[in-house]
mmCIF file of C-alpha atoms in Angstrom:
data_model
loop_
_atom_site.group_PDB
_atom_site.id
_atom_site.type_symbol
_atom_site.label_atom_id
_atom_site.label_comp_id
_atom_site.label_asym_id
_atom_site.label_seq_id
_atom_site.Cartn_x
_atom_site.Cartn_y
_atom_site.Cartn_z
ATOM 1 C CA MET A 1 0.000 0.000 0.000
ATOM 2 C CA ALA A 2 1.373 3.421 -0.968
ATOM 3 C CA ILE A 3 0.082 6.969 -0.639
ATOM 4 C CA LEU A 4 0.760 9.396 -3.501
ATOM 5 C CA ILE A 5 1.483 12.905 -2.233
ATOM 6 C CA THR A 6 1.111 15.569 -4.917
ATOM 7 C CA GLY A 7 3.156 18.666 -4.141
ATOM 8 C CA GLY A 8 5.159 16.530 -1.737
ATOM 9 C CA CYS A 9 8.246 18.759 -1.902
ATOM 10 C CA GLY A 10 6.375 21.879 -0.805
ATOM 11 C CA TYR A 11 6.175 23.353 2.682
ATOM 12 C CA ILE A 12 3.257 21.319 4.014
ATOM 13 C CA GLY A 13 3.857 18.388 1.687
ATOM 14 C CA SER A 14 7.426 17.737 2.839
ATOM 15 C CA HIS A 15 6.413 17.720 6.500
ATOM 16 C CA THR A 16 3.513 15.396 5.699
ATOM 17 C CA VAL A 17 5.814 12.947 3.908
ATOM 18 C CA ILE A 18 7.844 12.601 7.099
ATOM 19 C CA GLU A 19 4.779 12.137 9.326
ATOM 20 C CA MET A 20 3.294 9.556 6.936
ATOM 21 C CA VAL A 21 6.536 7.561 6.914
ATOM 22 C CA LYS A 22 6.689 7.752 10.715
ATOM 23 C CA ALA A 23 3.158 6.343 10.815
ATOM 24 C CA GLY A 24 4.263 3.328 8.755
ATOM 25 C CA TYR A 25 2.938 4.298 5.329
ATOM 26 C CA ASP A 26 4.826 3.865 2.068
ATOM 27 C CA VAL A 27 4.854 7.181 0.246
ATOM 28 C CA VAL A 28 5.352 8.281 -3.358
ATOM 29 C CA ILE A 29 6.036 11.965 -4.081
ATOM 30 C CA LEU A 30 4.923 13.967 -7.122
ATOM 31 C CA ASP A 31 6.085 17.550 -7.643
ATOM 32 C CA ASN A 32 6.925 19.845 -10.557
ATOM 33 C CA PHE A 33 9.174 22.184 -8.504
ATOM 34 C CA TYR A 34 7.102 25.266 -9.350
ATOM 35 C CA ASN A 35 6.843 26.243 -5.669
ATOM 36 C CA SER A 36 9.537 23.945 -4.281
ATOM 37 C CA LYS A 37 13.143 22.906 -4.790
ATOM 38 C CA PRO A 38 15.041 19.635 -5.293
ATOM 39 C CA GLU A 39 17.000 20.301 -2.092
ATOM 40 C CA ALA A 40 13.745 20.013 -0.149
ATOM 41 C CA LEU A 41 13.308 16.503 -1.579
ATOM 42 C CA ARG A 42 16.841 15.536 -0.606
ATOM 43 C CA ARG A 43 16.379 16.723 2.967
ATOM 44 C CA THR A 44 12.922 15.170 3.260
ATOM 45 C CA ARG A 45 14.349 11.802 2.245
ATOM 46 C CA GLU A 46 17.166 12.307 4.739
ATOM 47 C CA LEU A 47 14.720 12.980 7.575
ATOM 48 C CA ALA A 48 12.420 10.152 6.501
ATOM 49 C CA GLY A 49 15.348 7.756 6.598
ATOM 50 C CA ARG A 50 14.509 6.218 3.241
ATOM 51 C CA ASP A 51 14.748 6.852 -0.495
ATOM 52 C CA VAL A 52 11.106 7.800 -1.065
ATOM 53 C CA PRO A 53 10.105 7.316 -4.745
ATOM 54 C CA PHE A 54 9.793 10.633 -6.592
ATOM 55 C CA TYR A 55 8.271 11.673 -9.925
ATOM 56 C CA GLU A 56 8.769 15.117 -11.428
ATOM 57 C CA CYS A 57 5.344 15.620 -12.944
ATOM 58 C CA ASP A 58 2.592 18.214 -13.359
ATOM 59 C CA ILE A 59 -0.891 17.206 -12.192
ATOM 60 C CA ARG A 60 -2.267 18.313 -15.584
ATOM 61 C CA ASP A 61 -0.083 15.702 -17.315
ATOM 62 C CA ALA A 62 -2.428 12.721 -17.577
ATOM 63 C CA GLU A 63 0.149 10.411 -19.152
ATOM 64 C CA GLY A 64 2.708 11.307 -16.504
ATOM 65 C CA LEU A 65 0.139 10.479 -13.829
ATOM 66 C CA ARG A 66 -0.697 7.183 -15.555
ATOM 67 C CA ARG A 67 2.970 6.219 -15.448
ATOM 68 C CA ILE A 68 3.001 6.690 -11.662
ATOM 69 C CA PHE A 69 -0.129 4.577 -11.191
ATOM 70 C CA ARG A 70 1.234 1.865 -13.487
ATOM 71 C CA GLU A 71 4.576 1.708 -11.682
ATOM 72 C CA GLN A 72 3.370 2.132 -8.104
ATOM 73 C CA SER A 73 0.569 0.498 -6.122
ATOM 74 C CA ILE A 74 -1.275 3.656 -5.073
ATOM 75 C CA ASP A 75 -4.120 3.228 -2.563
ATOM 76 C CA ALA A 76 -4.863 6.878 -1.806
ATOM 77 C CA VAL A 77 -3.770 10.384 -2.757
ATOM 78 C CA ILE A 78 -2.984 13.386 -0.562
ATOM 79 C CA HIS A 79 -3.476 16.295 -2.933
ATOM 80 C CA PHE A 80 -1.419 19.418 -2.134
ATOM 81 C CA ALA A 81 -0.254 20.437 -5.612
ATOM 82 C CA GLY A 82 -1.571 23.847 -6.627
ATOM 83 C CA LEU A 83 -0.809 27.515 -7.068
ATOM 84 C CA LYS A 84 -1.305 29.303 -3.765
ATOM 85 C CA ALA A 85 -0.624 33.064 -3.795
ATOM 86 C CA VAL A 86 -3.730 35.195 -3.277
ATOM 87 C CA GLY A 87 -2.312 38.306 -4.927
ATOM 88 C CA GLU A 88 -0.959 36.392 -7.910
ATOM 89 C CA SER A 89 -4.340 34.704 -8.360
ATOM 90 C CA VAL A 90 -5.948 38.113 -8.846
ATOM 91 C CA GLN A 91 -3.381 38.924 -11.553
ATOM 92 C CA LYS A 92 -3.441 35.477 -13.199
ATOM 93 C CA PRO A 93 -6.887 33.958 -12.621
ATOM 94 C CA LEU A 94 -6.811 31.718 -15.699
ATOM 95 C CA ALA A 95 -3.537 30.145 -14.594
ATOM 96 C CA TYR A 96 -5.090 29.366 -11.188
ATOM 97 C CA TYR A 97 -8.254 27.844 -12.657
ATOM 98 C CA ASP A 98 -6.236 25.845 -15.185
ATOM 99 C CA ASN A 99 -3.719 24.511 -12.688
ATOM 100 C CA ASN A 100 -5.772 24.075 -9.525
ATOM 101 C CA VAL A 101 -9.193 23.142 -10.894
ATOM 102 C CA GLY A 102 -8.153 21.619 -14.220
ATOM 103 C CA GLY A 103 -5.280 19.715 -12.621
ATOM 104 C CA THR A 104 -7.550 18.243 -9.967
ATOM 105 C CA VAL A 105 -10.016 17.066 -12.612
ATOM 106 C CA VAL A 106 -7.210 15.333 -14.538
ATOM 107 C CA LEU A 107 -5.901 13.767 -11.331
ATOM 108 C CA CYS A 108 -9.335 12.408 -10.405
ATOM 109 C CA GLN A 109 -9.869 11.027 -13.898
ATOM 110 C CA VAL A 110 -6.585 9.115 -13.781
ATOM 111 C CA MET A 111 -7.261 7.921 -10.233
ATOM 112 C CA ALA A 112 -10.623 6.538 -11.377
ATOM 113 C CA GLU A 113 -8.977 4.786 -14.346
ATOM 114 C CA PHE A 114 -6.791 2.863 -11.920
ATOM 115 C CA GLY A 115 -9.499 2.216 -9.327
ATOM 116 C CA CYS A 116 -7.884 4.505 -6.740
ATOM 117 C CA LYS A 117 -10.795 6.437 -5.227
ATOM 118 C CA ARG A 118 -9.517 7.752 -1.899
ATOM 119 C CA MET A 119 -8.278 11.314 -1.545
ATOM 120 C CA VAL A 120 -7.329 13.804 1.155
ATOM 121 C CA PHE A 121 -7.582 17.307 -0.291
ATOM 122 C CA SER A 122 -5.656 20.350 0.864
ATOM 123 C CA SER A 123 -8.402 22.958 1.143
ATOM 124 C CA SER A 124 -8.416 26.234 3.045
ATOM 125 C CA ALA A 125 -10.350 28.312 5.546
ATOM 126 C CA THR A 126 -10.689 30.868 2.733
ATOM 127 C CA VAL A 127 -13.738 28.900 1.516
ATOM 128 C CA TYR A 128 -15.705 30.295 4.498
ATOM 129 C CA GLY A 129 -15.504 33.766 2.964
ATOM 130 C CA MET A 130 -16.083 36.959 4.915
ATOM 131 C CA ASN A 131 -19.610 36.526 6.250
ATOM 132 C CA ASN A 132 -19.277 33.787 8.892
ATOM 133 C CA PRO A 133 -18.446 34.636 12.529
ATOM 134 C CA SER A 134 -15.540 32.916 14.259
ATOM 135 C CA PRO A 135 -15.096 30.276 15.475
ATOM 136 C CA LEU A 136 -15.659 28.815 12.023
ATOM 137 C CA LYS A 137 -17.463 25.473 11.882
ATOM 138 C CA GLU A 138 -17.611 22.921 9.083
ATOM 139 C CA ASP A 139 -21.375 23.263 8.577
ATOM 140 C CA MET A 140 -21.242 27.027 7.927
ATOM 141 C CA PRO A 141 -21.989 28.355 4.411
ATOM 142 C CA THR A 142 -19.056 28.463 2.000
ATOM 143 C CA GLY A 143 -18.372 30.082 -1.347
ATOM 144 C CA ALA A 144 -18.425 33.836 -0.639
ATOM 145 C CA VAL A 145 -14.688 34.011 -1.368
ATOM 146 C CA THR A 146 -12.859 37.196 -2.292
ATOM 147 C CA ASN A 147 -10.136 36.044 -4.714
ATOM 148 C CA PRO A 148 -9.511 33.440 -7.445
ATOM 149 C CA TYR A 149 -7.220 31.348 -5.220
ATOM 150 C CA GLY A 150 -9.965 30.884 -2.630
ATOM 151 C CA ARG A 151 -12.499 30.301 -5.379
ATOM 152 C CA THR A 152 -10.421 27.419 -6.772
ATOM 153 C CA LYS A 153 -10.446 25.773 -3.348
ATOM 154 C CA TYR A 154 -14.214 26.171 -3.107
ATOM 155 C CA ILE A 155 -14.796 24.868 -6.644
ATOM 156 C CA ILE A 156 -12.557 21.851 -6.056
ATOM 157 C CA GLU A 157 -14.425 21.032 -2.838
ATOM 158 C CA GLU A 158 -17.703 21.091 -4.775
ATOM 159 C CA ILE A 159 -16.252 18.946 -7.580
ATOM 160 C CA LEU A 160 -15.020 16.341 -5.115
ATOM 161 C CA LYS A 161 -18.378 16.265 -3.323
ATOM 162 C CA ASP A 162 -20.088 15.726 -6.678
ATOM 163 C CA VAL A 163 -17.692 12.883 -7.488
ATOM 164 C CA CYS A 164 -18.588 11.182 -4.209
ATOM 165 C CA VAL A 165 -22.311 11.526 -4.956
ATOM 166 C CA SER A 166 -21.853 10.047 -8.434
ATOM 167 C CA ASP A 167 -19.792 7.052 -7.283
ATOM 168 C CA LYS A 168 -20.204 5.609 -3.787
ATOM 169 C CA ASP A 169 -16.755 3.984 -3.956
ATOM 170 C CA TRP A 170 -15.101 7.382 -3.599
ATOM 171 C CA SER A 171 -13.874 8.571 -0.192
ATOM 172 C CA VAL A 172 -12.702 12.177 0.075
ATOM 173 C CA VAL A 173 -11.566 14.099 3.145
ATOM 174 C CA LEU A 174 -11.560 17.873 2.716
ATOM 175 C CA LEU A 175 -9.151 19.525 5.152
ATOM 176 C CA ARG A 176 -9.671 23.238 5.690
ATOM 177 C CA TYR A 177 -6.384 24.676 6.950
ATOM 178 C CA PHE A 178 -6.028 27.814 8.943
ATOM 179 C CA ASN A 179 -2.544 29.424 9.076
ATOM 180 C CA PRO A 180 0.352 26.937 9.087
ATOM 181 C CA ILE A 181 3.658 28.202 10.460
ATOM 182 C CA GLY A 182 6.673 26.638 12.166
ATOM 183 C CA ALA A 183 9.058 24.037 10.790
ATOM 184 C CA HIS A 184 10.420 20.576 11.473
ATOM 185 C CA GLU A 185 12.202 20.448 14.827
ATOM 186 C CA SER A 186 15.463 19.484 13.083
ATOM 187 C CA GLY A 187 15.580 22.857 11.339
ATOM 188 C CA ARG A 188 16.311 21.023 8.067
ATOM 189 C CA ILE A 189 13.040 21.754 6.274
ATOM 190 C CA GLY A 190 10.693 24.711 6.483
ATOM 191 C CA GLU A 191 8.879 27.400 4.522
ATOM 192 C CA ASP A 192 10.926 28.854 1.661
ATOM 193 C CA PRO A 193 8.671 31.149 -0.400
ATOM 194 C CA ASN A 194 9.669 32.528 -3.772
ATOM 195 C CA GLY A 195 10.167 36.307 -3.734
ATOM 196 C CA ILE A 196 8.607 38.487 -1.051
ATOM 197 C CA PRO A 197 6.560 36.259 1.291
ATOM 198 C CA ASN A 198 2.768 36.350 1.087
ATOM 199 C CA ASN A 199 2.364 34.958 4.604
ATOM 200 C CA LEU A 200 3.120 36.622 7.927
ATOM 201 C CA MET A 201 5.628 34.259 9.559
ATOM 202 C CA PRO A 202 8.151 33.978 6.703
ATOM 203 C CA TYR A 203 7.922 37.756 6.374
ATOM 204 C CA ILE A 204 8.784 38.103 10.071
ATOM 205 C CA THR A 205 11.675 35.629 9.853
ATOM 206 C CA GLN A 206 13.132 37.342 6.791
ATOM 207 C CA VAL A 207 13.040 40.666 8.639
ATOM 208 C CA ALA A 208 14.744 38.948 11.583
ATOM 209 C CA ILE A 209 17.691 37.796 9.429
ATOM 210 C CA GLY A 210 17.959 41.189 7.718
ATOM 211 C CA LYS A 211 16.738 40.051 4.312
ATOM 212 C CA LEU A 212 13.818 42.494 4.517
ATOM 213 C CA PRO A 213 14.006 45.884 6.283
ATOM 214 C CA ARG A 214 10.740 45.845 8.220
ATOM 215 C CA LEU A 215 7.389 44.149 8.538
ATOM 216 C CA SER A 216 4.305 45.844 7.101
ATOM 217 C CA VAL A 217 1.313 45.440 9.413
ATOM 218 C CA TYR A 218 -1.793 45.909 7.296
ATOM 219 C CA GLY A 219 -4.260 47.782 9.461
ATOM 220 C CA ASP A 220 -4.278 48.629 13.181
ATOM 221 C CA ASP A 221 -7.912 49.723 13.452
ATOM 222 C CA TYR A 222 -9.724 46.376 13.420
ATOM 223 C CA ASP A 223 -12.145 45.479 16.175
ATOM 224 C CA THR A 224 -9.588 43.308 18.003
ATOM 225 C CA HIS A 225 -7.702 43.632 21.291
ATOM 226 C CA ASP A 226 -4.804 45.541 19.693
ATOM 227 C CA GLY A 227 -6.357 46.650 16.392
ATOM 228 C CA THR A 228 -4.474 44.140 14.216
ATOM 229 C CA GLY A 229 -5.990 41.138 12.480
ATOM 230 C CA VAL A 230 -6.482 37.938 14.477
ATOM 231 C CA ARG A 231 -5.792 34.530 12.919
ATOM 232 C CA ASP A 232 -5.565 30.873 13.931
ATOM 233 C CA TYR A 233 -1.923 29.767 13.573
ATOM 234 C CA ILE A 234 -1.115 26.057 13.548
ATOM 235 C CA HIS A 235 2.254 24.310 13.667
ATOM 236 C CA VAL A 236 2.992 22.679 10.316
ATOM 237 C CA VAL A 237 3.938 19.394 12.012
ATOM 238 C CA ASP A 238 0.554 19.306 13.779
ATOM 239 C CA LEU A 239 -1.048 19.984 10.400
ATOM 240 C CA ALA A 240 0.956 17.161 8.832
ATOM 241 C CA ALA A 241 -0.127 14.799 11.606
ATOM 242 C CA GLY A 242 -3.723 15.696 10.752
ATOM 243 C CA HIS A 243 -3.162 14.272 7.273
ATOM 244 C CA VAL A 244 -2.114 10.931 8.734
ATOM 245 C CA LYS A 245 -5.416 10.764 10.620
ATOM 246 C CA ALA A 246 -7.303 11.886 7.517
ATOM 247 C CA VAL A 247 -5.773 9.097 5.400
ATOM 248 C CA ASP A 248 -6.647 6.568 8.098
ATOM 249 C CA TYR A 249 -10.233 7.845 7.940
ATOM 250 C CA ALA A 250 -10.432 7.928 4.125
ATOM 251 C CA LEU A 251 -9.280 4.311 3.872
ATOM 252 C CA GLY A 252 -12.185 3.148 6.034
ATOM 253 C CA HIS A 253 -15.097 5.344 4.923
ATOM 254 C CA SER A 254 -16.916 6.485 1.805
ATOM 255 C CA GLY A 255 -18.343 9.819 0.771
ATOM 256 C CA ALA A 256 -17.027 13.329 1.377
ATOM 257 C CA GLU A 257 -16.222 14.650 4.862
ATOM 258 C CA VAL A 258 -14.955 18.082 5.904
ATOM 259 C CA PHE A 259 -12.640 18.902 8.819
ATOM 260 C CA ASN A 260 -11.058 22.104 10.106
ATOM 261 C CA LEU A 261 -7.393 21.852 11.028
ATOM 262 C CA GLY A 262 -6.588 24.670 13.428
ATOM 263 C CA THR A 263 -5.929 25.256 17.108
ATOM 264 C CA GLY A 264 -9.125 27.135 17.921
ATOM 265 C CA ASN A 265 -7.040 30.002 19.300
ATOM 266 C CA GLY A 266 -6.707 33.423 17.724
ATOM 267 C CA TYR A 267 -3.513 35.502 17.794
ATOM 268 C CA SER A 268 -3.171 38.997 16.392
ATOM 269 C CA VAL A 269 -0.374 40.097 14.082
ATOM 270 C CA LEU A 270 1.337 41.899 16.955
ATOM 271 C CA ASP A 271 0.810 38.930 19.294
ATOM 272 C CA LEU A 272 2.761 36.827 16.794
ATOM 273 C CA VAL A 273 5.452 39.482 16.396
ATOM 274 C CA HIS A 274 5.981 39.662 20.170
ATOM 275 C CA ALA A 275 5.966 35.862 20.536
ATOM 276 C CA PHE A 276 8.596 35.629 17.812
ATOM 277 C CA GLU A 277 10.741 38.320 19.465
ATOM 278 C CA LYS A 278 10.574 36.322 22.706
ATOM 279 C CA ALA A 279 11.505 33.050 21.009
ATOM 280 C CA SER A 280 14.323 34.494 18.895
ATOM 281 C CA GLY A 281 15.690 37.357 20.966
ATOM 282 C CA VAL A 282 15.517 39.513 17.823
ATOM 283 C CA ALA A 283 13.564 42.778 17.653
ATOM 284 C CA ILE A 284 11.218 43.016 14.648
ATOM 285 C CA PRO A 285 10.818 46.544 13.241
ATOM 286 C CA TYR A 286 7.407 47.112 11.749
ATOM 287 C CA ALA A 287 5.326 49.850 10.193
ATOM 288 C CA ILE A 288 1.556 50.189 10.070
ATOM 289 C CA ALA A 289 0.217 50.109 6.522
ATOM 290 C CA PRO A 290 -3.334 50.511 5.142
ATOM 291 C CA ARG A 291 -5.708 47.571 5.355
ATOM 292 C CA ARG A 292 -5.636 45.124 2.464
ATOM 293 C CA ALA A 293 -8.825 44.621 0.476
ATOM 294 C CA GLY A 294 -10.591 41.426 1.521
ATOM 295 C CA ASP A 295 -8.961 41.084 4.938
ATOM 296 C CA ILE A 296 -11.270 40.502 7.890
ATOM 297 C CA ALA A 297 -10.714 41.337 11.538
ATOM 298 C CA THR A 298 -10.896 37.857 13.061
ATOM 299 C CA CYS A 299 -10.652 34.326 11.692
ATOM 300 C CA TYR A 300 -10.160 31.237 13.831
ATOM 301 C CA SER A 301 -11.438 27.673 13.850
ATOM 302 C CA ASP A 302 -13.597 25.359 15.828
ATOM 303 C CA PRO A 303 -11.445 22.206 15.475
ATOM 304 C CA SER A 304 -13.622 20.016 17.720
ATOM 305 C CA LYS A 305 -14.942 17.819 14.885
ATOM 306 C CA ALA A 306 -11.409 16.709 13.953
ATOM 307 C CA GLU A 307 -10.753 15.787 17.572
ATOM 308 C CA ARG A 308 -14.053 13.965 17.919
ATOM 309 C CA VAL A 309 -14.015 12.038 14.625
ATOM 310 C CA LEU A 310 -10.338 11.766 13.651
ATOM 311 C CA GLY A 311 -8.808 11.732 17.113
ATOM 312 C CA TRP A 312 -6.591 14.653 16.101
ATOM 313 C CA LYS A 313 -5.743 17.760 18.087
ATOM 314 C CA ALA A 314 -3.006 20.361 17.683
ATOM 315 C CA ALA A 315 -0.297 19.748 20.284
ATOM 316 C CA ARG A 316 2.071 22.705 19.818
ATOM 317 C CA GLY A 317 1.591 26.278 20.989
ATOM 318 C CA VAL A 318 2.589 29.597 19.499
ATOM 319 C CA ASP A 319 5.924 29.667 21.349
ATOM 320 C CA GLU A 320 6.956 26.383 19.708
ATOM 321 C CA MET A 321 5.743 27.632 16.333
ATOM 322 C CA CYS A 322 7.936 30.729 16.631
ATOM 323 C CA ARG A 323 10.928 28.805 18.002
ATOM 324 C CA ASP A 324 10.875 26.289 15.158
ATOM 325 C CA SER A 325 10.333 28.978 12.509
ATOM 326 C CA TRP A 326 13.401 30.822 13.796
ATOM 327 C CA ARG A 327 15.506 27.648 13.982
ATOM 328 C CA TRP A 328 14.736 26.955 10.328
ATOM 329 C CA GLN A 329 15.283 30.517 9.078
ATOM 330 C CA SER A 330 18.393 31.286 11.134
ATOM 331 C CA GLY A 331 19.983 27.994 10.075
ATOM 332 C CA ASN A 332 18.979 28.508 6.444
ATOM 333 C CA PRO A 333 19.103 32.255 5.779
ATOM 334 C CA ARG A 334 18.797 31.667 2.018
ATOM 335 C CA GLY A 335 16.229 28.889 2.392
ATOM 336 C CA TYR A 336 17.142 25.842 0.326
ATOM 337 C CA ASP A 337 19.482 27.920 -1.867
ATOM 338 C CA GLN A 338 22.618 27.336 0.181
#
């Protein structure tokens, strides 16, 4: 039995490979290195303690996918592969729909050809849109998203639900992530974004090492305890462990099921800045900037369903998230480009 992990060299994918191997699963990695680097694969294999099979392939390449399914005995797929930058999605919507939505359709078609009908999908809390109050629960309305990236996640969720209705042999687990940060405790793998980071923690860590001059805090007039936006941050290793539980569930059930993966705790931008300063001993200069369009004041999860049904719960707090982020960045100031 093997689990195919698409996007397995990316930030979340690489950590999930290690957790899946630790749990006793055989893993096969697919990646096209659009948002990742070969060095991440090398280090992931090193940490996994085995030469995990790897295919350089795009999820839109049906024949490339068929080769993997012919050569490997794939029982389920964890599907991470996709374009992921909100701002870029606004500039290049067709690329996002082609890659994320079109690629998922091709992947599902090839899976069905080979009788592999179990998937864990990397979705996002963005599908909840702007109109639901926190804590966000799985049964709340979805679809009122504010950008093409979030819309692709919503559309893919709906496609996968439709697939499960059409064929009762399909089992799909939709995992709605909140804000993954942190890194593997070894400091060998972590988040290495291309260009200026889109997410808060890698922006903070790059300021800390002097790569960027200061952090821009977008808005200090929200209805929160310090005026800055509140989010639910989750350690990437906890998130990866959630995928192990999700695969276990998918292998024993049918139909589509949705789970939040978060801590249920909200931290503001400045809370995270101060926690990072405490963990690293480095002062983070910042400047208040105007609000960004589409940002909301508060967004955090109700993760109780995942604990109740999957037996999963986040184990690491914000101090560990900041400590591990700093260990990764300080040990790898240029990311994987050493």
